[in-house]
mmCIF file of C-alpha atoms and ligand atoms in Angstrom:
data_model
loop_
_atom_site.group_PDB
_atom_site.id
_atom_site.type_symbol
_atom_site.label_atom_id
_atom_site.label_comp_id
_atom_site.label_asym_id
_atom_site.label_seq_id
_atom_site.Cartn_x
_atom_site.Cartn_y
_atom_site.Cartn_z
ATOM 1 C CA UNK A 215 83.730 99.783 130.331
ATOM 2 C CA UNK A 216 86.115 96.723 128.816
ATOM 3 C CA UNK A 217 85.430 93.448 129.539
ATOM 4 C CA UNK A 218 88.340 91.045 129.184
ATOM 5 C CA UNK A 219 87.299 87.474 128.388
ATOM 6 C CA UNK A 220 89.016 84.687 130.054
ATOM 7 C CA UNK A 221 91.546 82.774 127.543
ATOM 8 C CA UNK A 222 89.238 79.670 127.654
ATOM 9 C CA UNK A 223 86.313 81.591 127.482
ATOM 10 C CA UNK A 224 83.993 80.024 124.943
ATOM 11 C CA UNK A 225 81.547 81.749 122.099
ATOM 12 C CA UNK A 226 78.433 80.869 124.339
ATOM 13 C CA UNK A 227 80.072 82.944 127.365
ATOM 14 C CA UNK A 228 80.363 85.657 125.000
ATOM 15 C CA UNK A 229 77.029 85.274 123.868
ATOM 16 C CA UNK A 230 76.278 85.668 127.458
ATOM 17 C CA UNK A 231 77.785 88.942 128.355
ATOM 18 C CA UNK A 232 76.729 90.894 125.161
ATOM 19 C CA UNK A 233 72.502 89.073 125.722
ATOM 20 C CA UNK A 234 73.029 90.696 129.716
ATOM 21 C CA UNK A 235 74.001 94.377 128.277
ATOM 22 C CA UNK A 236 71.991 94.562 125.631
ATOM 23 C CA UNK A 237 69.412 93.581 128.085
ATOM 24 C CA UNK A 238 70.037 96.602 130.104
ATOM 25 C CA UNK A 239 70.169 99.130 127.282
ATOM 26 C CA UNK A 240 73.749 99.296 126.480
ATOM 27 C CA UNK A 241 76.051 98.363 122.987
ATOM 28 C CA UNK A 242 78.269 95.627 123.040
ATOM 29 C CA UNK A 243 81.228 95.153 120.496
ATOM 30 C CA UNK A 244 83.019 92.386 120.488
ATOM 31 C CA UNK A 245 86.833 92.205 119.526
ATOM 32 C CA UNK A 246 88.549 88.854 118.642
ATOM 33 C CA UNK A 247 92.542 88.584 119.050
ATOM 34 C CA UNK A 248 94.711 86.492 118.575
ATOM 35 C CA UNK A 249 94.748 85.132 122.405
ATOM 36 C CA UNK A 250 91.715 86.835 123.619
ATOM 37 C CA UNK A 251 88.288 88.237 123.684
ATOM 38 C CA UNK A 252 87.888 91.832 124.242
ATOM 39 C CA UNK A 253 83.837 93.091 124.590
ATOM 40 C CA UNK A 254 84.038 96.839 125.008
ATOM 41 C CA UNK A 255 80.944 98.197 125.990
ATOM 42 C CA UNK A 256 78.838 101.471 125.664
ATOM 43 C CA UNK A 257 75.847 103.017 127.489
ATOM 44 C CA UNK A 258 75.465 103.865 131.573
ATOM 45 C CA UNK A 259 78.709 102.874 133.402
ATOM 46 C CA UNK A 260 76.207 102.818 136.527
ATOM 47 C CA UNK A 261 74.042 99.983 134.896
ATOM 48 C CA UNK A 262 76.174 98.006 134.145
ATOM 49 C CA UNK A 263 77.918 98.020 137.265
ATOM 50 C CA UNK A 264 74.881 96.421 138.273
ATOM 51 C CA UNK A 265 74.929 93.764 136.194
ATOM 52 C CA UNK A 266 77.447 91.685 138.149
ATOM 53 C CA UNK A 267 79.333 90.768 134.816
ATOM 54 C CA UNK A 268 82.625 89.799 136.553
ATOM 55 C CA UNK A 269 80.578 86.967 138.058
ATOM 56 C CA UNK A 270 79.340 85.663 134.613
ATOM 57 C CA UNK A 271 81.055 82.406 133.217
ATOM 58 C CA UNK A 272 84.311 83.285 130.808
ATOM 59 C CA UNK A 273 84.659 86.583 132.200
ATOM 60 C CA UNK A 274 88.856 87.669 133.137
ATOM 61 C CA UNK A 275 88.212 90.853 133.870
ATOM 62 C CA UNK A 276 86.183 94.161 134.010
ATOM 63 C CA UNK A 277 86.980 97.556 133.992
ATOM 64 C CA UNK A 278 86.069 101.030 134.059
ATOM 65 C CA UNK A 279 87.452 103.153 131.358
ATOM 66 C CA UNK A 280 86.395 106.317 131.420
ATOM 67 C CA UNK A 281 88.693 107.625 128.368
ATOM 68 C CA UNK A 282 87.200 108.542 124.456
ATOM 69 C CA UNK A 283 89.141 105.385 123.468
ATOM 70 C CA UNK A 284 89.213 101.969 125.644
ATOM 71 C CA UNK A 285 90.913 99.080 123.046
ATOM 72 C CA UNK A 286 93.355 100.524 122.240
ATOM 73 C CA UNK A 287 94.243 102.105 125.200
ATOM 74 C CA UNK A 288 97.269 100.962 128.082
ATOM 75 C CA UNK A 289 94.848 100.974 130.375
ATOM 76 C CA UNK A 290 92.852 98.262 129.290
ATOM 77 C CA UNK A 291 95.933 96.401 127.954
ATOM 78 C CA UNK A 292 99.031 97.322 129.881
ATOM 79 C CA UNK A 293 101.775 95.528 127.631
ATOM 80 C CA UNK A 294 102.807 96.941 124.446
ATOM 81 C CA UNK A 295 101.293 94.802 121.723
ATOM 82 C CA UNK A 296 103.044 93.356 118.275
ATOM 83 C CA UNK A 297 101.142 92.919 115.462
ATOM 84 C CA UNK A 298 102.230 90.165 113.135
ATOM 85 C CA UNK A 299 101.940 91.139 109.232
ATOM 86 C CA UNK A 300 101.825 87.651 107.400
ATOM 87 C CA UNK A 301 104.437 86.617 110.282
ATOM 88 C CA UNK A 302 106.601 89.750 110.137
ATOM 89 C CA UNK A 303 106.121 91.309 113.503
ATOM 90 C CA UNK A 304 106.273 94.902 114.438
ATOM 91 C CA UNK A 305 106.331 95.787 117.613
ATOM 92 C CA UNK A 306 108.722 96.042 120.918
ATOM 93 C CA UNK A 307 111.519 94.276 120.427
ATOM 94 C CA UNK A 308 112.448 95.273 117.310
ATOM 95 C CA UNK A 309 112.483 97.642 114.515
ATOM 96 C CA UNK A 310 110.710 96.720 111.203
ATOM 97 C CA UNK A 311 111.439 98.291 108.145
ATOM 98 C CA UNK A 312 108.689 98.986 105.648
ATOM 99 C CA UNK A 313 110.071 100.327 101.931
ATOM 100 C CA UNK A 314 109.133 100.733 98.644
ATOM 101 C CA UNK A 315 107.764 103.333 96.013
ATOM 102 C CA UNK A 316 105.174 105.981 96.873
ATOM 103 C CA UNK A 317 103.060 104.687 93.943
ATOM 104 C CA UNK A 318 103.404 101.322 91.662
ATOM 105 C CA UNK A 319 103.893 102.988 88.472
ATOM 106 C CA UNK A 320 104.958 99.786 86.538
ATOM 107 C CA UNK A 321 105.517 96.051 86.775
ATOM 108 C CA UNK A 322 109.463 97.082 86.603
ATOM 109 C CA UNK A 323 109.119 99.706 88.997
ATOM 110 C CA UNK A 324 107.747 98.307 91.398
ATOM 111 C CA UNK A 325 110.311 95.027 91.263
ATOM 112 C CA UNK A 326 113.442 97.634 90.959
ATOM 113 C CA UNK A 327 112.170 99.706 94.359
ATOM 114 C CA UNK A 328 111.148 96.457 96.210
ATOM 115 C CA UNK A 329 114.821 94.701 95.594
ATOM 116 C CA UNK A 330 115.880 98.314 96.648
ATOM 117 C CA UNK A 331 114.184 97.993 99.895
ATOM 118 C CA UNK A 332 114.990 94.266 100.362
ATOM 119 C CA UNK A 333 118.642 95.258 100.367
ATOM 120 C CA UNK A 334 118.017 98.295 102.699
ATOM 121 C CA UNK A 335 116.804 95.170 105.047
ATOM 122 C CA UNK A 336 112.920 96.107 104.498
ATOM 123 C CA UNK A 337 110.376 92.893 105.551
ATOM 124 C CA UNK A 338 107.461 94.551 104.566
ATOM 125 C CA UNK A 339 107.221 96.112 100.842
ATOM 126 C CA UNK A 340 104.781 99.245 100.363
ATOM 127 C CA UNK A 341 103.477 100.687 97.253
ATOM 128 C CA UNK A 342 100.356 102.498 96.576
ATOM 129 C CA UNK A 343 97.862 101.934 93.974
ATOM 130 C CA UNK A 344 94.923 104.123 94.685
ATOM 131 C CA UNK A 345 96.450 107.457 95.983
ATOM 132 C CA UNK A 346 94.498 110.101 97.673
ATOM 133 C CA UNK A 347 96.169 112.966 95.738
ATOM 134 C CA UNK A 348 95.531 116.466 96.952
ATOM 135 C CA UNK A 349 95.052 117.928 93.920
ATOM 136 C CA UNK A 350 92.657 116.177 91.255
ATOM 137 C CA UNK A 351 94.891 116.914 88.377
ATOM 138 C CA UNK A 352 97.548 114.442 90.291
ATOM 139 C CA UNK A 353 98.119 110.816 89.489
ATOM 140 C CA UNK A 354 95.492 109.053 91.132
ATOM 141 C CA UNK A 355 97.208 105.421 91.135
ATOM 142 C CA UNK A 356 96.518 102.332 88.610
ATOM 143 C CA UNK A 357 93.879 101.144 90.992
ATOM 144 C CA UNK A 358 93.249 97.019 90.561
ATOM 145 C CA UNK A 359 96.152 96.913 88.029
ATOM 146 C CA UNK A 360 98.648 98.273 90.295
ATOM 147 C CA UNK A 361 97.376 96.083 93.387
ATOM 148 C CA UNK A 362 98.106 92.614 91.009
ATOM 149 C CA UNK A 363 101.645 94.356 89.792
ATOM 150 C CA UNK A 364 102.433 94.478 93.878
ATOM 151 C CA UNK A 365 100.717 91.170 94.466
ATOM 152 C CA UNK A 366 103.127 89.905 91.383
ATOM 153 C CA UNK A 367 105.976 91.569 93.363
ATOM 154 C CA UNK A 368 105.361 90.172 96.664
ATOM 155 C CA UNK A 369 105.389 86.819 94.555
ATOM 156 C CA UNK A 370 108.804 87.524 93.357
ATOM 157 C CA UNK A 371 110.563 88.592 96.777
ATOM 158 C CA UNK A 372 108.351 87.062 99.539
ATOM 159 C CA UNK A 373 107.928 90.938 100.770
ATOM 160 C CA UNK A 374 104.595 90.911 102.110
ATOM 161 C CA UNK A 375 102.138 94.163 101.107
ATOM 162 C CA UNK A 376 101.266 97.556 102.692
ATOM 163 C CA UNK A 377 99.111 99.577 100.511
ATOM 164 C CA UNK A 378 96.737 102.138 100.884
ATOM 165 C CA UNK A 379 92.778 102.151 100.731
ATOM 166 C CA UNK A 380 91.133 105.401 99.821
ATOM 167 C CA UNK A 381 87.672 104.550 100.117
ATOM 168 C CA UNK A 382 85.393 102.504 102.060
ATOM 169 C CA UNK A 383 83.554 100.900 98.996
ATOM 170 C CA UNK A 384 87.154 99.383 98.117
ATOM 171 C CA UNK A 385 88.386 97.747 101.032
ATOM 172 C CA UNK A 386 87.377 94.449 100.139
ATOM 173 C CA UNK A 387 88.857 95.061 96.905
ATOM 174 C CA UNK A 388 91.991 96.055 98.485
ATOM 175 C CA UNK A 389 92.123 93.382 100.798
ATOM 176 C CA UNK A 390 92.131 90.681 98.079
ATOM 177 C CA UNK A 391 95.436 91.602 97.492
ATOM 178 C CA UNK A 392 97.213 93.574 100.258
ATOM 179 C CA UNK A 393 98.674 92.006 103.938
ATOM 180 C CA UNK A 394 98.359 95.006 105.759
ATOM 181 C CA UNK A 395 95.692 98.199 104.700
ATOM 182 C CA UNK A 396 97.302 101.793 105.266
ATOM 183 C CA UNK A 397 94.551 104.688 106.020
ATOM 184 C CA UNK A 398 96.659 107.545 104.752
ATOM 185 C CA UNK A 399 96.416 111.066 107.216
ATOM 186 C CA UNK A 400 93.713 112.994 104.846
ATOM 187 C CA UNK A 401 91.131 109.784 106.126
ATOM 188 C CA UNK A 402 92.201 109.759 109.687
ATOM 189 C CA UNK A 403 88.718 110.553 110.569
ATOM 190 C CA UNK A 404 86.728 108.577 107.377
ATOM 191 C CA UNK A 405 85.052 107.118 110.252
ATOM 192 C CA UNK A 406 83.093 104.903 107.634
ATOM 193 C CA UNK A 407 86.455 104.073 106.041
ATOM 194 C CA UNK A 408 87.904 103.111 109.999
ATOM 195 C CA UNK A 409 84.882 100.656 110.482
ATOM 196 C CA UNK A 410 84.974 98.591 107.031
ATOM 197 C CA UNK A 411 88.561 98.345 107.743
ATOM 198 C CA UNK A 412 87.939 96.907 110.957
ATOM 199 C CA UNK A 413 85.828 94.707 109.985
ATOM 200 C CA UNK A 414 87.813 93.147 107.493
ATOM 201 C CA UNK A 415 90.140 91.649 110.196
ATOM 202 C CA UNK A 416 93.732 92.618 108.376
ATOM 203 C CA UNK A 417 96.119 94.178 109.819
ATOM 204 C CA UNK A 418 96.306 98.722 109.327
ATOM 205 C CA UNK A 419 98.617 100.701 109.312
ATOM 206 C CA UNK A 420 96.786 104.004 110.708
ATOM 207 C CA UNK A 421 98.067 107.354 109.649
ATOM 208 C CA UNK A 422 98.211 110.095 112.005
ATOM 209 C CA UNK A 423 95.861 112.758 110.463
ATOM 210 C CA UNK A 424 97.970 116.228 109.439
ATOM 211 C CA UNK A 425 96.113 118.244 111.799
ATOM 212 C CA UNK A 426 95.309 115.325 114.491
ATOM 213 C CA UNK A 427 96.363 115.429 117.939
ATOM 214 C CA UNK A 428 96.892 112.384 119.476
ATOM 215 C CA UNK A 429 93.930 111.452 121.306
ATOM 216 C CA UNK A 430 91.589 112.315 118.006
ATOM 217 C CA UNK A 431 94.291 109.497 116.427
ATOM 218 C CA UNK A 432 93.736 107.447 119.064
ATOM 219 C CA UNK A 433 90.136 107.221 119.106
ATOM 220 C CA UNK A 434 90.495 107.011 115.421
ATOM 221 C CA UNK A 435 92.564 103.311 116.284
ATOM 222 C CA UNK A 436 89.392 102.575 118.552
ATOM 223 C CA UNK A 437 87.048 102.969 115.472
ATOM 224 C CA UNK A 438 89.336 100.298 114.027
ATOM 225 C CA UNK A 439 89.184 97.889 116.974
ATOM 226 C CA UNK A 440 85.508 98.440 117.944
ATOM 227 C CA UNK A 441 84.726 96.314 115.394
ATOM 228 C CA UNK A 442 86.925 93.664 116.382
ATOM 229 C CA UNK A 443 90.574 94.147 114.746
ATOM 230 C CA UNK A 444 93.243 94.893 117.150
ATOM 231 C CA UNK A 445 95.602 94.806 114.456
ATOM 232 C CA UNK A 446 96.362 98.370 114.328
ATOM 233 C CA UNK A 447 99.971 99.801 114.086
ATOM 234 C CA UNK A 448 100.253 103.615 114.382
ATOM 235 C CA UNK A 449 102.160 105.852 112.063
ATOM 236 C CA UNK A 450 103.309 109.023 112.884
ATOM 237 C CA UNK A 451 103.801 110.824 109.610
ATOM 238 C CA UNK A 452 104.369 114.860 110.379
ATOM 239 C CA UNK A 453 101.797 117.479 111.681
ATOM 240 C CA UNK A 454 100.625 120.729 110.160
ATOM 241 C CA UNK A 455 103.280 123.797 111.988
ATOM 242 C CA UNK A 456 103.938 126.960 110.949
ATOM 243 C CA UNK A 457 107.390 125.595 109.773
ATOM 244 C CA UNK A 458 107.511 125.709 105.853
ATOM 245 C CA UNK A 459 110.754 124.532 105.037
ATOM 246 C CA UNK A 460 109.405 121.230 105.947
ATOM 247 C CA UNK A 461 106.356 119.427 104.047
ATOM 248 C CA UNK A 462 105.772 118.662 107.673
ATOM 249 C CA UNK A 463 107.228 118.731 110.826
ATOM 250 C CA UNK A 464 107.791 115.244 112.735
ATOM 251 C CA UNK A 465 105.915 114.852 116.033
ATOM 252 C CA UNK A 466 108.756 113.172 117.688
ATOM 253 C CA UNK A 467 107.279 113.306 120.665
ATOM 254 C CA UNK A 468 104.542 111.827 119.454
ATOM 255 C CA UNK A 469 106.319 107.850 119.522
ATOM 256 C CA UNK A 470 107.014 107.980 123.457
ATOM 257 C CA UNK A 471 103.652 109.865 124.153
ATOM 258 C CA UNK A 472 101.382 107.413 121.612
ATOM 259 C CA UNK A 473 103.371 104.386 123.155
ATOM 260 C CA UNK A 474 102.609 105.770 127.105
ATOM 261 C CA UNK A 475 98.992 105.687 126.023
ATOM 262 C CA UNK A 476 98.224 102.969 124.006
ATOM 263 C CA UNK A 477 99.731 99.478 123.734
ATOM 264 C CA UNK A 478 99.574 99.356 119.780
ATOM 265 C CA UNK A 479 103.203 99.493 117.657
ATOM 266 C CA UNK A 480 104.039 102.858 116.835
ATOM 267 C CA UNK A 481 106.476 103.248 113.568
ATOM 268 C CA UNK A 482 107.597 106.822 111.600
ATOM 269 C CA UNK A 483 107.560 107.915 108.046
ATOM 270 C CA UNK A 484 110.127 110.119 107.881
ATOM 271 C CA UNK A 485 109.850 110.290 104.332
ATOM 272 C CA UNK A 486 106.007 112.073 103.811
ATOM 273 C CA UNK A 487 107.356 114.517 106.931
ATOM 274 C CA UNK A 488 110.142 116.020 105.847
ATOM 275 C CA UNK A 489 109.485 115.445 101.622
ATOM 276 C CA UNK A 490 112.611 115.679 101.347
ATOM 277 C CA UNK A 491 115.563 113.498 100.121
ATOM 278 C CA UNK A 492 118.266 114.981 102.547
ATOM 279 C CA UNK A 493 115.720 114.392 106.230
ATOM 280 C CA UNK A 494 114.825 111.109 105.230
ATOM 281 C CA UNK A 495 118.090 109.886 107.397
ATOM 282 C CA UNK A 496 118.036 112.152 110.130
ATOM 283 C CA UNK A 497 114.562 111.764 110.860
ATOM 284 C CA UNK A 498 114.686 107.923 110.629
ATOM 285 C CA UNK A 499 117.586 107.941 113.055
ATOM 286 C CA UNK A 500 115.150 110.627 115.556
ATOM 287 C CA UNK A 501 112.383 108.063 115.456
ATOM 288 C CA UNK A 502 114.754 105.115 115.845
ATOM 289 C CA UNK A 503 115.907 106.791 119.041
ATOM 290 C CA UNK A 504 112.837 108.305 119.858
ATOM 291 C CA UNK A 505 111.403 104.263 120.248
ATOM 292 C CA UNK A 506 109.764 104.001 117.329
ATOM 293 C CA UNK A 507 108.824 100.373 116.282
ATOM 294 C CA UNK A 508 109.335 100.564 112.849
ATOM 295 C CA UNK A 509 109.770 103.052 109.834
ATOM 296 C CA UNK A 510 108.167 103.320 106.364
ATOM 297 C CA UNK A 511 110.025 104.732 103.534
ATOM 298 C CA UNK A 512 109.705 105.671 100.088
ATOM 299 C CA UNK A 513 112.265 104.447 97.534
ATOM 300 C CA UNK A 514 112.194 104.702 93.749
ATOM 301 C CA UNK A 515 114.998 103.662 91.439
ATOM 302 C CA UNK A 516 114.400 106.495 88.908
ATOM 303 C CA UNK A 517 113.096 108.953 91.238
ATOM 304 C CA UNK A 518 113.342 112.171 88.750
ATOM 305 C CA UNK A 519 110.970 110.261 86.435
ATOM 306 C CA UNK A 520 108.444 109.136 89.607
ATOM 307 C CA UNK A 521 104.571 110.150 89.344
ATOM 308 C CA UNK A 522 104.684 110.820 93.105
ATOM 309 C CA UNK A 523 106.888 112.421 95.419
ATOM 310 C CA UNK A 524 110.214 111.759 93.432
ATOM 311 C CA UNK A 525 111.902 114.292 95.493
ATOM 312 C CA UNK A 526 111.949 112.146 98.607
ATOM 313 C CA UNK A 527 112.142 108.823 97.495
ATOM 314 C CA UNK A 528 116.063 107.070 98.698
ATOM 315 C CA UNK A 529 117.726 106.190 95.973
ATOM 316 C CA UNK A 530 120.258 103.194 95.848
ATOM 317 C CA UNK A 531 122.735 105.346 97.171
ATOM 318 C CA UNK A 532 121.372 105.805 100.246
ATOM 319 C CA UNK A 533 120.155 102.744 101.717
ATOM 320 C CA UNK A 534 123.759 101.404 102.501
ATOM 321 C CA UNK A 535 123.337 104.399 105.515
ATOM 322 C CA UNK A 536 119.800 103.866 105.860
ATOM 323 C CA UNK A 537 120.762 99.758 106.617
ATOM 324 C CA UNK A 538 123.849 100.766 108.886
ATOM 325 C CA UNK A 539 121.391 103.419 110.544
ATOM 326 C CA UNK A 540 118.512 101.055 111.606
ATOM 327 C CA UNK A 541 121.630 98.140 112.634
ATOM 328 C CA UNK A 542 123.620 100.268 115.085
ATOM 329 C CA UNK A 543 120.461 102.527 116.506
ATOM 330 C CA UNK A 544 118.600 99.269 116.943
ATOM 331 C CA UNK A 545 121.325 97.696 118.647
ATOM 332 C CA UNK A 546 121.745 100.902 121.336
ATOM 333 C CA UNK A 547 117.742 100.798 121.789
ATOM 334 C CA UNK A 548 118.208 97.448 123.156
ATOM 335 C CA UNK A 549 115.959 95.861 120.429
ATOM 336 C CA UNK A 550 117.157 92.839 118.584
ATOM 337 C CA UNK A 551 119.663 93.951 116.063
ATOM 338 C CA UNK A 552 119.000 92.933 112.372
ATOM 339 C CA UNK A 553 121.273 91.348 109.639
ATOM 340 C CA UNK A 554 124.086 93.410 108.747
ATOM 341 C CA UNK A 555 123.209 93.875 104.653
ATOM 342 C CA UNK A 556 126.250 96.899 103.894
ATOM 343 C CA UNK A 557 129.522 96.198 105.083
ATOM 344 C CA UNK A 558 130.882 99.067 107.263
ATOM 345 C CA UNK A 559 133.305 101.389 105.750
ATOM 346 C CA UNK A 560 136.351 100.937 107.348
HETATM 347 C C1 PEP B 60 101.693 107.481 101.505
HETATM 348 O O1 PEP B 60 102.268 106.873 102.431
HETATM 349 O O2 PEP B 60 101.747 107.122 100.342
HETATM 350 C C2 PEP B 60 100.898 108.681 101.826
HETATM 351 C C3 PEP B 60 100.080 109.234 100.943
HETATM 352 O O3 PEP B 60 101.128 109.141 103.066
HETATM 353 P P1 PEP B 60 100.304 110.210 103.935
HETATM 354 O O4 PEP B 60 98.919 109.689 104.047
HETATM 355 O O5 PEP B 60 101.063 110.201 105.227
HETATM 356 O O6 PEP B 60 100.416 111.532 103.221
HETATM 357 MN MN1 MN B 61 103.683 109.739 98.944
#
């Protein structure tokens, strides 16, 4: 059950509602947004039916969800939400562009990919400093000295940060630094990881796991926002087939289906599903078209020297196509159309 608080719905009338079900046996959590109160609650639908909560002070509305995930779910909230990363929305409407390298390497690095994906017309800048690496043996990331050389960066552009956190004990670490946390696919279901993330009240970018179908993603999201942050965007990154000229294969089917059942931003990374140089485009333009909300995207200025998947990083050459892609795609999706950066060739 979801109980939507009125907009003027004071703390005390919150207070209220979770004292009643508690009361009667049940949980309570309580989700803050931006315009709203959210109290989703768990325990016997039939109880609390008899609680006569719609009748309490500062309650909008109640309902009966009987889905594994409520939050996040269209049901509860019928329009498609946009969540705002340090003002850069992402979200209907639009198409945002997050770019940058796999991992921050170096200061100069990380400066040459993020002016990359500035002139690509990226708003967000991503860059990873601890990486969850699938073979020890891997680079693992430069930890706290990679999160200052991005926070250093976003000084230097204005690009706010996506970055990854690996482990629950270093979220708050993370969060010092980063505007927006990314849960990569392998911790999909860290459900401890989900919850301190939630409670941190930053924006996250949540993976979809590699083997995930979409409702275990989705109740993965309501892990997130049971603990009160609604600022989830979801990020369909390629699936497990039996396809193995691919890293992955690209749900595309998963933007529409994701989008029918939940109201948070969907985006693509069609760089970590294909892996490979040549499908970063086509893939980007299949998500574009396919409604995504936004796309992330790996770029490296030296890629043949990177410490982490060089092979599909863009290179400058390619972002003049990437730009003109996201323009013209954006423009027949109906969404608002973004600076030209790369004059057309004529
Ligand atoms: C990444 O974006 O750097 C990453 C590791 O992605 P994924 O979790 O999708 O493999
Ligand atoms: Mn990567």
């Amino acid at each position: 059950m979801v109980i939507v608080m009125a907009p003027d719905a004071g703390p005390s009338d919150v207070t209220a509602v979770v004292t009643r079900v508690e009361a009667a046996g049940g949980e309570a959590f309580v989700s803050r947004g931006v315009s709203r109160t959210i109290i989703g609650l768990i325990g016997d639908v039939d109880v609390f039916a008899g609680l006569n909560l719609s009748a309490m002070r500062g309650v909008g509305n109640v309902t009966r969800i009987s889905t594994s995930y409520k939050l996040v779910s269209r049901e509860h909230h019928p329009d498609r939400s946009v969540v705002h990363v340090r003002g850069v929305p992402i979200g209907p409407g639009t198409v945002t562009l997050i770019a940058g390298p796999c991992a921050v390497e170096t200061p100069e690095q990380t400066l040459a990919a993020a002016r990359m994906a500035q002139a690509a017309g990226a708003t967000l800048l991503r860059g990873g400093a601890f990486k969850p690496r699938t073979s020890p043996y891997s680079f693992q990331g430069l930890g706290e000295a990679g999160l200052k050389m991005l926070a250093n960066v976003r000084e230097e552009t204005g690009l706010p940060i996506v970055t990854e956190v690996v482990g629950a004990h270093e979220v708050d670490l993370v969060a010092e630094y980063a505007d927006m946390l990314q849960v990569g696919t392998r911790n999909m279901q860290n459900f401890a990881l989900l919850q301190a993330v939630g409670a941190v009240g930053k924006p996250v970018m949540l993976k979809r796991g590699m083997n995930a179908t979409i409702e275990e993603w989705l109740m993965a999201a309501e892990y997130i926002a049971q603990r009160g942050n609604l600022g989830i965007v979801l990020c369909e990154r390629g699936i497990r087939t039996f396809e193995t000229a691919t890293r992955n294969t690209l749900d595309v089917s998963a933007v529409p289906v994701a989008q029918r059942l939940s109201h948070l931003p969907v985006i693509v990374d069609p760089s970590h599903s294909g892996g490979r140089r040549d499908l970063v485009l086509p893939l980007a333009r299949a998500g574009i078209v396919a409604g995504a909300d936004g796309l992330i995207v790996d770029v490296h200025p030296q890629p043949d020297v990177a410490l982490c998947d060089g092979p599909q990083a863009l290179v400058a050459a390619d972002l003049g196509e990437l730009s003109r892609a996201i323009d013209d795609l954006t423009f027949y999706m109906g969404r608002l159309p973004s600076r030209r950066r790369f004059p057309r060739a004529s």
